[in-house]
Coordinates of C-alpha atoms and ligand atoms in Angstrom, one line a residue:
M24 CA -120.8 -186.6 -93.2
T25 CA -119.4 -187.9 -96.5
R26 CA -121.1 -186.5 -100.2
V27 CA -122.7 -189.0 -101.8
L28 CA -122.9 -187.9 -105.7
D29 CA -125.7 -189.4 -107.9
A30 CA -123.0 -189.9 -110.0
V31 CA -119.4 -190.4 -110.8
V32 CA -118.2 -190.7 -114.4
V33 CA -114.3 -192.5 -115.0
G34 CA -113.4 -190.5 -118.4
S35 CA -113.6 -187.0 -119.9
G36 CA -113.8 -188.2 -123.5
P37 CA -116.9 -187.1 -125.8
N38 CA -119.8 -189.7 -124.6
G39 CA -118.2 -189.6 -120.8
L40 CA -118.1 -185.6 -121.1
A41 CA -122.2 -186.0 -123.0
A42 CA -122.7 -188.0 -119.7
A43 CA -122.0 -186.0 -117.5
V44 CA -123.8 -183.1 -119.1
T45 CA -127.0 -185.2 -119.5
L46 CA -127.1 -185.6 -116.0
A47 CA -125.5 -182.4 -114.2
R48 CA -128.8 -181.0 -116.9
A49 CA -131.0 -183.1 -115.2
G50 CA -130.0 -181.7 -111.4
L51 CA -128.1 -184.8 -110.4
S52 CA -124.6 -183.8 -108.5
V53 CA -121.7 -185.4 -111.0
E54 CA -118.1 -185.8 -111.2
V55 CA -115.9 -185.9 -113.9
L56 CA -112.4 -188.1 -113.0
E57 CA -110.1 -187.9 -115.8
A58 CA -106.6 -189.8 -116.1
Q59 CA -104.6 -187.2 -118.0
P60 CA -103.8 -183.7 -116.6
H61 CA -106.2 -182.9 -119.4
L62 CA -110.0 -183.3 -120.5
G63 CA -111.3 -184.3 -123.5
G64 CA -109.6 -188.4 -124.3
G65 CA -109.9 -188.7 -127.9
A66 CA -111.1 -185.3 -128.4
R67 CA -108.2 -182.4 -128.0
T68 CA -106.2 -180.1 -129.9
A69 CA -102.7 -179.4 -128.6
D70 CA -99.6 -177.9 -129.7
L71 CA -96.9 -180.3 -130.0
G72 CA -94.1 -178.2 -130.2
L73 CA -93.7 -178.9 -134.2
A74 CA -93.6 -175.0 -135.4
P75 CA -94.8 -172.2 -133.4
G76 CA -98.5 -170.9 -134.3
V77 CA -99.2 -174.8 -135.5
V78 CA -101.3 -176.5 -133.5
H79 CA -103.2 -180.4 -133.9
D80 CA -105.9 -182.4 -133.4
T81 CA -104.3 -185.6 -130.8
C82 CA -106.5 -188.6 -132.4
S83 CA -110.1 -187.3 -133.7
A84 CA -110.3 -183.9 -136.5
V85 CA -112.8 -185.6 -138.6
H86 CA -116.3 -184.4 -137.2
P87 CA -119.5 -185.5 -139.5
M88 CA -121.1 -186.7 -136.4
A89 CA -120.3 -184.1 -134.5
I90 CA -122.6 -182.7 -136.7
A91 CA -125.6 -185.3 -137.2
S92 CA -125.7 -187.0 -133.8
P93 CA -128.5 -186.9 -132.2
F94 CA -127.0 -185.4 -128.8
F95 CA -125.1 -183.3 -130.1
R96 CA -128.3 -181.8 -132.1
R97 CA -130.0 -181.0 -129.5
F98 CA -127.0 -179.8 -127.9
D99 CA -126.5 -177.4 -130.4
L100 CA -122.6 -176.9 -131.0
R101 CA -123.2 -173.6 -133.1
S102 CA -125.4 -172.0 -130.7
R103 CA -122.3 -172.1 -128.6
G104 CA -119.6 -170.6 -130.5
V105 CA -118.3 -174.1 -132.4
R106 CA -117.9 -173.7 -135.9
L107 CA -118.2 -177.2 -138.2
V108 CA -116.9 -175.6 -141.4
A109 CA -117.3 -178.6 -144.8
P110 CA -114.7 -178.7 -147.3
E111 CA -116.5 -178.8 -150.7
V112 CA -114.9 -182.3 -151.1
S113 CA -115.7 -184.4 -148.2
Y114 CA -113.0 -186.9 -148.9
A115 CA -110.8 -188.6 -151.9
Q116 CA -109.2 -191.5 -152.5
P117 CA -106.2 -190.9 -155.0
L118 CA -105.5 -193.7 -157.7
P119 CA -102.7 -194.4 -159.4
D120 CA -104.6 -192.5 -163.0
G121 CA -106.5 -189.7 -161.4
A122 CA -108.9 -190.4 -158.2
G123 CA -111.8 -191.0 -156.6
V124 CA -113.6 -187.9 -155.6
A125 CA -116.3 -187.6 -152.5
Y126 CA -118.4 -183.6 -153.2
R127 CA -120.3 -182.8 -150.4
D128 CA -122.8 -182.5 -153.7
L129 CA -123.9 -186.0 -154.7
A130 CA -124.6 -185.3 -158.5
R131 CA -121.5 -183.7 -159.2
T132 CA -119.5 -186.9 -157.6
A133 CA -121.8 -189.6 -159.4
A134 CA -120.7 -187.1 -162.8
G135 CA -117.1 -187.4 -161.9
L136 CA -117.8 -191.0 -161.7
G137 CA -117.5 -192.4 -165.4
P138 CA -119.3 -195.8 -165.7
D139 CA -120.2 -195.6 -162.6
G140 CA -121.6 -192.5 -161.9
D141 CA -125.6 -194.2 -162.1
A142 CA -123.7 -196.9 -159.7
W143 CA -123.1 -194.4 -156.6
L144 CA -125.6 -192.8 -157.3
E145 CA -128.8 -195.9 -156.9
L146 CA -126.3 -196.7 -153.9
F147 CA -126.4 -193.5 -152.3
A148 CA -129.7 -191.3 -153.2
P149 CA -132.1 -193.3 -150.8
L150 CA -130.1 -192.9 -148.3
V151 CA -128.7 -189.2 -148.4
A152 CA -132.6 -188.7 -149.0
H153 CA -133.3 -190.2 -145.7
A154 CA -130.3 -189.5 -143.8
D155 CA -132.3 -188.6 -140.2
A156 CA -133.3 -192.1 -140.6
V157 CA -129.9 -193.4 -141.3
V158 CA -128.7 -191.8 -138.2
D159 CA -131.9 -192.7 -136.4
L160 CA -130.2 -196.5 -137.5
I161 CA -127.5 -196.4 -136.6
M162 CA -127.2 -193.9 -133.5
S163 CA -129.7 -194.2 -131.4
D164 CA -131.3 -196.7 -129.0
H165 CA -130.9 -200.4 -130.8
R166 CA -133.9 -202.0 -128.5
R167 CA -136.8 -199.9 -130.7
L168 CA -137.2 -200.5 -134.2
P169 CA -136.2 -197.7 -136.4
R170 CA -138.2 -195.4 -137.0
D171 CA -137.8 -195.3 -140.8
L172 CA -138.4 -198.9 -141.9
V173 CA -138.2 -198.5 -145.6
T174 CA -134.9 -196.7 -144.9
A175 CA -133.4 -199.1 -142.3
V176 CA -133.9 -202.1 -145.1
R177 CA -132.3 -200.5 -148.0
F178 CA -129.5 -199.4 -145.5
G179 CA -128.9 -202.9 -144.4
L180 CA -129.5 -204.5 -147.9
R181 CA -126.7 -202.6 -149.3
T182 CA -124.7 -202.9 -146.1
L183 CA -124.6 -206.5 -146.5
E184 CA -123.7 -206.1 -151.2
Q185 CA -120.8 -204.2 -150.0
G186 CA -119.6 -206.0 -146.9
L187 CA -120.1 -209.7 -148.2
G188 CA -116.9 -211.1 -151.1
P189 CA -119.5 -212.1 -153.7
T190 CA -121.6 -209.1 -154.3
W191 CA -119.6 -206.1 -153.4
D192 CA -118.6 -205.8 -157.2
R193 CA -121.3 -206.4 -158.7
R194 CA -122.6 -202.8 -159.4
F195 CA -119.2 -200.9 -160.2
R196 CA -117.6 -201.6 -163.5
G197 CA -114.7 -198.8 -163.3
D198 CA -112.0 -198.6 -160.2
A199 CA -112.4 -195.3 -158.9
A200 CA -116.1 -195.5 -157.4
P201 CA -115.4 -198.9 -155.4
A202 CA -111.9 -197.5 -154.7
L203 CA -113.7 -194.9 -152.9
L204 CA -116.5 -196.6 -151.1
T205 CA -113.7 -198.8 -149.8
G206 CA -111.3 -196.1 -148.4
V207 CA -114.4 -195.0 -146.0
A208 CA -114.8 -198.8 -144.8
A209 CA -111.7 -198.8 -144.0
H210 CA -111.9 -196.7 -141.3
S211 CA -113.5 -199.5 -138.9
I212 CA -110.3 -201.4 -139.3
T213 CA -111.1 -204.9 -140.6
P214 CA -110.2 -207.4 -142.7
L215 CA -112.3 -206.2 -145.9
P216 CA -115.1 -206.7 -146.8
S217 CA -116.9 -206.7 -144.1
V218 CA -120.5 -205.7 -143.1
A219 CA -118.8 -203.6 -140.0
G220 CA -116.8 -201.9 -142.8
A221 CA -119.8 -201.4 -145.3
G222 CA -121.6 -200.2 -142.2
T223 CA -119.4 -197.6 -141.7
A224 CA -118.8 -196.6 -145.8
L225 CA -123.0 -196.2 -146.1
L226 CA -123.2 -194.2 -142.8
L227 CA -120.0 -191.9 -143.6
G228 CA -120.8 -192.1 -146.8
T229 CA -124.3 -190.7 -146.7
L230 CA -123.3 -187.6 -144.1
A231 CA -120.4 -187.1 -146.4
H232 CA -123.1 -186.1 -149.3
A233 CA -126.3 -184.8 -146.5
V234 CA -124.1 -182.7 -143.9
G235 CA -120.7 -183.1 -145.2
W236 CA -117.0 -183.9 -143.3
T237 CA -117.0 -181.0 -141.1
V238 CA -113.3 -179.6 -139.3
P239 CA -114.3 -177.1 -135.9
V240 CA -112.7 -174.3 -136.4
G241 CA -109.2 -174.1 -134.4
G242 CA -109.4 -177.5 -133.7
T243 CA -111.5 -180.6 -132.3
Q244 CA -110.8 -178.9 -128.5
V245 CA -113.7 -176.6 -129.1
I246 CA -115.7 -178.9 -129.1
T247 CA -114.3 -180.5 -125.4
D248 CA -114.2 -177.0 -124.5
A249 CA -118.3 -176.3 -125.6
L250 CA -119.2 -179.3 -123.2
V251 CA -116.9 -178.9 -120.4
A252 CA -118.3 -175.3 -120.5
D253 CA -121.9 -176.7 -120.0
L254 CA -121.4 -179.4 -117.8
L255 CA -119.5 -177.1 -115.3
A256 CA -123.0 -174.0 -116.0
H257 CA -124.7 -177.4 -114.4
G258 CA -122.8 -177.6 -111.2
G259 CA -120.9 -180.8 -112.7
S260 CA -116.8 -180.7 -111.7
V261 CA -113.8 -182.2 -112.7
R262 CA -111.0 -183.7 -111.5
T263 CA -108.0 -184.9 -113.5
S264 CA -105.0 -186.7 -113.0
H265 CA -106.9 -189.1 -111.2
V266 CA -106.3 -193.1 -112.8
V267 CA -109.6 -194.8 -111.9
R268 CA -107.8 -198.5 -110.8
T269 CA -109.4 -199.8 -108.2
H270 CA -113.0 -199.3 -106.2
A271 CA -111.5 -197.6 -103.3
D272 CA -110.6 -194.8 -106.4
L273 CA -114.0 -193.3 -106.6
P274 CA -115.3 -191.0 -104.7
P275 CA -118.7 -192.1 -103.2
A276 CA -122.0 -192.5 -105.8
R277 CA -124.8 -193.5 -106.1
A278 CA -124.1 -194.5 -110.1
V279 CA -121.0 -195.0 -111.6
V280 CA -120.3 -194.6 -115.6
F281 CA -117.5 -196.3 -117.5
D282 CA -116.4 -193.6 -120.4
T283 CA -113.1 -196.9 -120.5
V284 CA -112.8 -200.6 -122.1
P285 CA -114.7 -202.8 -120.3
A286 CA -111.9 -204.3 -119.1
T287 CA -111.7 -201.4 -117.2
V288 CA -114.8 -201.8 -115.7
A289 CA -114.2 -205.6 -114.9
E290 CA -111.3 -204.6 -112.9
V291 CA -112.2 -201.6 -110.8
M292 CA -115.8 -203.4 -109.7
G293 CA -114.4 -206.3 -109.2
A294 CA -116.6 -208.5 -107.3
R295 CA -119.1 -206.0 -107.1
L296 CA -120.0 -207.0 -110.8
A297 CA -122.0 -209.6 -111.7
P298 CA -119.3 -212.6 -112.6
R299 CA -121.6 -213.2 -116.1
V300 CA -121.1 -209.2 -116.6
A301 CA -118.0 -209.4 -115.9
R302 CA -116.5 -212.2 -117.9
G303 CA -118.0 -211.0 -121.2
Y304 CA -116.2 -207.6 -120.1
Q305 CA -112.8 -209.4 -119.6
A306 CA -113.4 -211.9 -122.8
Y307 CA -114.3 -208.5 -124.9
R308 CA -111.7 -208.2 -128.4
H309 CA -109.3 -204.9 -128.7
G310 CA -108.9 -204.5 -132.7
N311 CA -106.0 -203.5 -135.0
A312 CA -104.3 -200.8 -134.2
A313 CA -103.5 -196.5 -136.0
A314 CA -100.1 -195.0 -135.6
K315 CA -100.9 -191.4 -136.1
V316 CA -97.6 -188.8 -137.9
D317 CA -98.2 -185.7 -137.7
F318 CA -97.0 -183.2 -139.7
V319 CA -95.9 -179.1 -140.3
L320 CA -95.9 -178.3 -144.1
S321 CA -94.8 -175.3 -145.7
G322 CA -97.8 -175.6 -147.9
P323 CA -100.8 -177.5 -149.3
V324 CA -100.0 -181.2 -150.0
P325 CA -99.0 -181.0 -154.1
W326 CA -101.7 -183.8 -155.2
A327 CA -101.1 -185.3 -158.5
D328 CA -104.8 -184.9 -159.1
P329 CA -105.5 -181.3 -158.5
R330 CA -109.2 -182.3 -157.5
V331 CA -107.5 -184.5 -154.7
R332 CA -106.6 -180.8 -153.1
E333 CA -110.1 -179.4 -152.6
A334 CA -110.6 -182.8 -150.2
G335 CA -110.3 -182.3 -146.1
T336 CA -110.2 -185.8 -145.9
V337 CA -107.9 -188.0 -148.4
H338 CA -107.7 -192.3 -148.0
V339 CA -104.0 -193.2 -149.1
G340 CA -104.4 -197.0 -150.2
G341 CA -104.7 -197.2 -153.9
T342 CA -107.2 -199.3 -155.6
R343 CA -109.8 -201.2 -153.8
A344 CA -107.8 -204.3 -153.5
D345 CA -104.3 -202.7 -153.3
M346 CA -106.7 -201.7 -149.9
V347 CA -107.9 -205.1 -149.7
A348 CA -104.2 -206.8 -149.4
A349 CA -102.9 -204.0 -147.1
E350 CA -105.8 -205.1 -143.9
R351 CA -104.9 -209.0 -145.3
A352 CA -101.5 -207.7 -143.3
L353 CA -102.2 -206.6 -140.3
V354 CA -104.9 -209.7 -139.9
H355 CA -101.5 -212.0 -140.0
G356 CA -99.5 -209.7 -137.7
R357 CA -97.4 -207.7 -140.6
H358 CA -96.8 -204.4 -141.3
A359 CA -98.4 -203.5 -144.8
E360 CA -95.6 -202.9 -147.8
H361 CA -97.8 -200.1 -148.7
P362 CA -100.1 -199.5 -145.7
M363 CA -103.9 -197.7 -145.3
V364 CA -103.3 -194.2 -144.6
L365 CA -105.5 -191.6 -144.0
V366 CA -104.9 -188.3 -144.5
S367 CA -107.0 -184.9 -143.4
D368 CA -106.0 -181.4 -143.9
P369 CA -107.7 -178.9 -141.8
S370 CA -106.9 -175.8 -143.2
V371 CA -108.7 -176.8 -146.5
A372 CA -111.9 -175.7 -145.2
D373 CA -110.3 -174.1 -141.9
P374 CA -107.8 -171.2 -143.1
S375 CA -107.3 -170.0 -139.4
R376 CA -105.4 -173.8 -139.2
A377 CA -102.6 -172.3 -140.7
A378 CA -99.7 -170.0 -139.0
P379 CA -98.7 -166.3 -140.6
D380 CA -95.8 -167.8 -142.2
G381 CA -97.9 -170.6 -144.4
S382 CA -97.3 -173.5 -142.3
R383 CA -99.8 -175.7 -141.6
P384 CA -101.0 -179.0 -139.8
L385 CA -101.2 -182.2 -141.6
W386 CA -102.9 -185.4 -139.7
T387 CA -102.4 -188.8 -140.6
Y388 CA -102.5 -192.0 -140.1
A389 CA -101.7 -195.7 -140.8
H390 CA -103.3 -199.4 -139.9
V391 CA -100.5 -201.5 -138.2
P392 CA -100.8 -203.9 -136.3
A393 CA -102.2 -204.3 -132.7
G394 CA -99.9 -203.0 -130.2
S395 CA -97.0 -202.1 -132.8
R396 CA -94.5 -199.9 -132.0
V397 CA -92.9 -199.5 -135.0
D398 CA -92.3 -195.4 -136.5
V399 CA -94.7 -194.7 -139.4
T400 CA -93.1 -191.7 -140.3
E401 CA -91.3 -193.0 -143.0
A402 CA -94.0 -195.3 -144.1
V403 CA -96.9 -192.8 -144.4
T404 CA -94.5 -190.1 -146.3
A405 CA -93.4 -192.7 -148.3
Q406 CA -97.4 -193.8 -149.3
V407 CA -98.6 -189.9 -149.7
E408 CA -95.3 -189.0 -152.3
R409 CA -97.0 -192.2 -154.4
Y410 CA -99.8 -190.4 -155.4
A411 CA -98.4 -186.4 -154.6
P412 CA -94.6 -186.4 -155.9
G413 CA -93.8 -183.6 -154.3
F414 CA -95.0 -184.3 -150.5
R415 CA -91.4 -184.3 -149.6
D416 CA -90.3 -181.1 -150.4
V417 CA -92.9 -179.6 -148.3
V418 CA -92.2 -181.4 -144.5
V419 CA -90.8 -178.6 -141.9
A420 CA -92.0 -181.0 -139.1
A421 CA -92.8 -184.7 -138.4
R422 CA -94.1 -186.5 -135.5
C423 CA -94.7 -190.4 -134.5
V424 CA -96.6 -191.5 -132.3
P425 CA -96.2 -195.3 -132.8
A426 CA -99.8 -197.6 -131.9
A427 CA -98.2 -199.5 -128.7
R428 CA -98.4 -195.3 -127.3
L429 CA -101.3 -194.7 -127.5
E430 CA -102.2 -196.1 -124.6
L431 CA -100.0 -194.6 -123.1
D432 CA -101.9 -191.1 -123.6
N433 CA -105.6 -192.9 -123.4
A434 CA -106.0 -196.5 -121.6
N435 CA -109.0 -197.2 -124.1
Y436 CA -106.5 -197.4 -127.3
V437 CA -105.3 -200.5 -126.1
G438 CA -102.9 -201.9 -128.2
G439 CA -103.7 -198.6 -130.3
D440 CA -106.8 -200.1 -131.0
I441 CA -108.5 -196.6 -131.8
A442 CA -111.7 -197.6 -132.1
A443 CA -111.4 -199.4 -128.9
G444 CA -112.1 -202.6 -129.7
A445 CA -112.8 -204.0 -132.9
V446 CA -114.9 -203.5 -135.1
T447 CA -118.3 -206.0 -135.6
L448 CA -121.7 -206.4 -136.4
L449 CA -122.6 -208.6 -132.9
R450 CA -120.7 -205.2 -130.9
A451 CA -122.4 -202.6 -133.0
L452 CA -125.7 -203.7 -132.6
A453 CA -125.4 -205.5 -128.8
G454 CA -122.3 -204.1 -127.8
P455 CA -119.1 -205.8 -125.4
R456 CA -121.3 -208.7 -124.4
L457 CA -124.5 -210.3 -125.4
A458 CA -126.8 -208.5 -123.8
W459 CA -130.2 -206.8 -124.2
D460 CA -128.7 -203.5 -122.5
P461 CA -125.3 -202.4 -123.9
Y462 CA -125.0 -199.8 -121.1
V463 CA -125.9 -201.0 -118.6
A464 CA -123.3 -203.1 -117.0
G465 CA -125.0 -204.0 -112.7
D466 CA -126.3 -202.5 -109.9
G467 CA -125.5 -198.8 -110.6
V468 CA -122.8 -199.5 -112.7
Y469 CA -123.3 -198.0 -116.8
L470 CA -120.4 -198.5 -120.0
C471 CA -120.5 -195.3 -122.0
S472 CA -117.4 -195.7 -124.4
A473 CA -117.3 -196.4 -127.9
S474 CA -117.3 -199.5 -126.7
A475 CA -120.9 -199.4 -126.6
P476 CA -123.1 -198.8 -129.6
P477 CA -122.9 -197.0 -131.5
G478 CA -118.6 -197.1 -131.4
P479 CA -116.4 -195.2 -132.1
G480 CA -116.7 -191.4 -133.0
V481 CA -117.2 -187.7 -131.8
H482 CA -121.3 -188.2 -131.4
G483 CA -121.8 -188.6 -127.9
M484 CA -124.1 -190.8 -128.1
G485 CA -122.9 -193.4 -125.8
G486 CA -122.9 -191.1 -123.4
W487 CA -126.1 -189.4 -123.9
L488 CA -128.0 -193.4 -123.6
A489 CA -126.3 -194.4 -120.5
A490 CA -127.1 -191.4 -118.8
R491 CA -130.8 -192.1 -120.0
R492 CA -130.6 -195.3 -118.0
V493 CA -128.9 -193.6 -115.0
L494 CA -131.7 -190.9 -114.9
A495 CA -135.0 -193.7 -116.1
A496 CA -133.2 -195.7 -112.7
R497 CA -134.2 -193.0 -110.3
G498 CA -137.9 -192.3 -112.4
I499 CA -136.2 -189.6 -114.8
H500 CA -137.4 -190.4 -118.2
R501 CA -138.3 -187.3 -119.2
P502 CA -134.9 -186.8 -121.3
P503 CA -133.1 -183.5 -120.0
D504 CA -133.0 -179.9 -122.2
L505 CA -129.2 -180.1 -123.4
A506 CA -130.4 -176.2 -125.6
P507 CA -127.6 -173.5 -124.3
Ligands
FAD604 C1 -105.9 -190.7 -133.7 C2 -107.3 -191.5 -134.2 C3 -107.9 -190.6 -134.6 C4 -109.7 -190.5 -135.0 N1 -110.2 -190.4 -136.0 C5 -111.3 -189.2 -136.1 C6 -112.2 -188.3 -136.1 O1 -111.5 -188.2 -137.5 N2 -113.7 -188.8 -136.4 C7 -114.2 -189.0 -135.4 O2 -115.3 -188.7 -134.9 N3 -113.9 -190.0 -134.7 C8 -112.0 -190.2 -135.1 N4 -111.5 -190.9 -133.9 C9 -112.2 -191.7 -132.7 C10 -112.6 -191.0 -131.4 O3 -111.7 -190.2 -131.1 C11 -113.6 -191.9 -130.6 O4 -114.2 -193.0 -130.7 C12 -114.0 -191.3 -129.1 O5 -112.7 -190.0 -128.9 C13 -114.7 -191.9 -128.4 O6 -115.1 -191.2 -127.5 P1 -115.4 -192.0 -126.0 O7 -115.8 -190.9 -125.2 O8 -115.5 -192.8 -125.4 O9 -113.8 -191.9 -124.9 P2 -112.2 -191.6 -125.3 O10 -112.3 -190.1 -126.4 O11 -111.4 -192.5 -126.0 O12 -112.5 -191.3 -123.4 C14 -111.8 -191.9 -123.2 C15 -111.2 -191.2 -121.5 O13 -111.6 -191.9 -120.5 C16 -110.0 -192.1 -119.7 N5 -109.6 -192.9 -118.9 C17 -109.5 -194.0 -119.8 N6 -109.4 -195.1 -118.6 C18 -109.4 -193.9 -117.3 C19 -109.2 -194.6 -116.3 N7 -109.3 -195.8 -115.5 N8 -109.2 -193.8 -114.8 C20 -109.9 -192.0 -115.7 N9 -109.8 -192.2 -116.9 C21 -109.4 -193.4 -117.7 C22 -109.1 -191.6 -120.8 O14 -107.8 -190.8 -120.1 C23 -109.3 -190.5 -121.8 O15 -109.5 -189.2 -121.0 C24 -110.4 -191.0 -134.2 C25 -109.1 -191.5 -132.5 C26 -108.1 -192.0 -133.0 C27 -106.7 -192.5 -131.5

């Protein structure tokens, strides 16, 4: 007789694995099907063959959410041997005449922001003091009231202030503080200002001071490895190189959890999905994109402002006005002359990432229009060189994955959209279609990917919350213990 699984999970990104671990821990039989020959989706580290002894994070690299998210707190990466280390400077924004620098320490950050020190403190101090409440507001189940209403209102008002054109400059007098904040808002790859971008900036900005922008020692892969090890230890199984295109590609299962974009759910489930759900999923919009460039350097980036050399993450986009212009170009389908570039040098916090001869990986990506096939190696190099003269001299090797090619390695990054959907307020609140429960697609079908709230990032929350729905449908309301 054919075995019927309790659940099958399509896709092995952090959300898919979080769902599978939760289900396996609750005693369900679960199998993960992954299209690629390797597990982990956007949470992988690989030897790209650029230099001996140097490995690269192929997608995500910096993990404040892997420390702060309620799922990972329960899962407890630290006790599993995953060391997340934070640099002194969470992120920095080089400017033509200096830099904005966000230290772990909020007061030190404010002290370095000249005329805007107090404004930075007023913006962040109430959020950093209640960072757990901020995390609860953004990452937990949106169908219940926030636990701390005062912090929720504070967060909401600040998000509106920084998300709306008429108010976002009101608080600041200099260039450094608004640029620093906008560099984080730009993670959303939306036209700026935007409410979704401001929410992103305030969440990640709060975590920068509360927990730090950590990198895992050895690279992001260790997070995936910890999840897979736990899944296998609790009876789950994985199948790689298995693309799920149609319903026939699924083994018999009582529940199907998709760690994919909504269109894949509609395609695979076909007429099994209610027409209104299928329509909503097919209409889901994707956003602009990123093109990745991985470098090998012979030494650190020679940032002109020495404070930037202490930063794990650097937003290379210039002033607030420069970044507004760069992101606006994308809306018109153009490549910006000076694109928004994100840079992470993991060796700043994790010296083990440098090879014995001193060569080290540098992780970067540039914002580009959706579907771009352009090799942005030179554009990224030139942009970094503007703020780090001599950068070209330390580059040993480079490799670009144009936006359109990201999709070949991970079908969720449609046209290079690394957020698995355009980042909007509506999506953050309601999910990929207007529905009371963003994780439930219909009878026995669930969506757990970054296309569902809380959206992009390595936090596992989509997986955790979708898996809780699977369990609830079987009458299991008590969440399983995830501790090692
Ligand atoms: C370049 C880049 C940089 C990033 N930087 C950061 C960062 O520094 N910090 C951070 O927190 N986040 C970052 N992110 C975002 C983060 O990686 C993602 O938001 C996160 O991985 C989403 O997890 P997920 O489980 O929803 O999906 P994914 O990690 O995207 O995994 C989805 C998986 O599903 C598989 N799949 C899709 N369709 C099918 C199918 N039909 N059949 C079988 N399998 C399928 C894919 O192959 C993939 O393995 C970055 C992303 C990119 C691309």
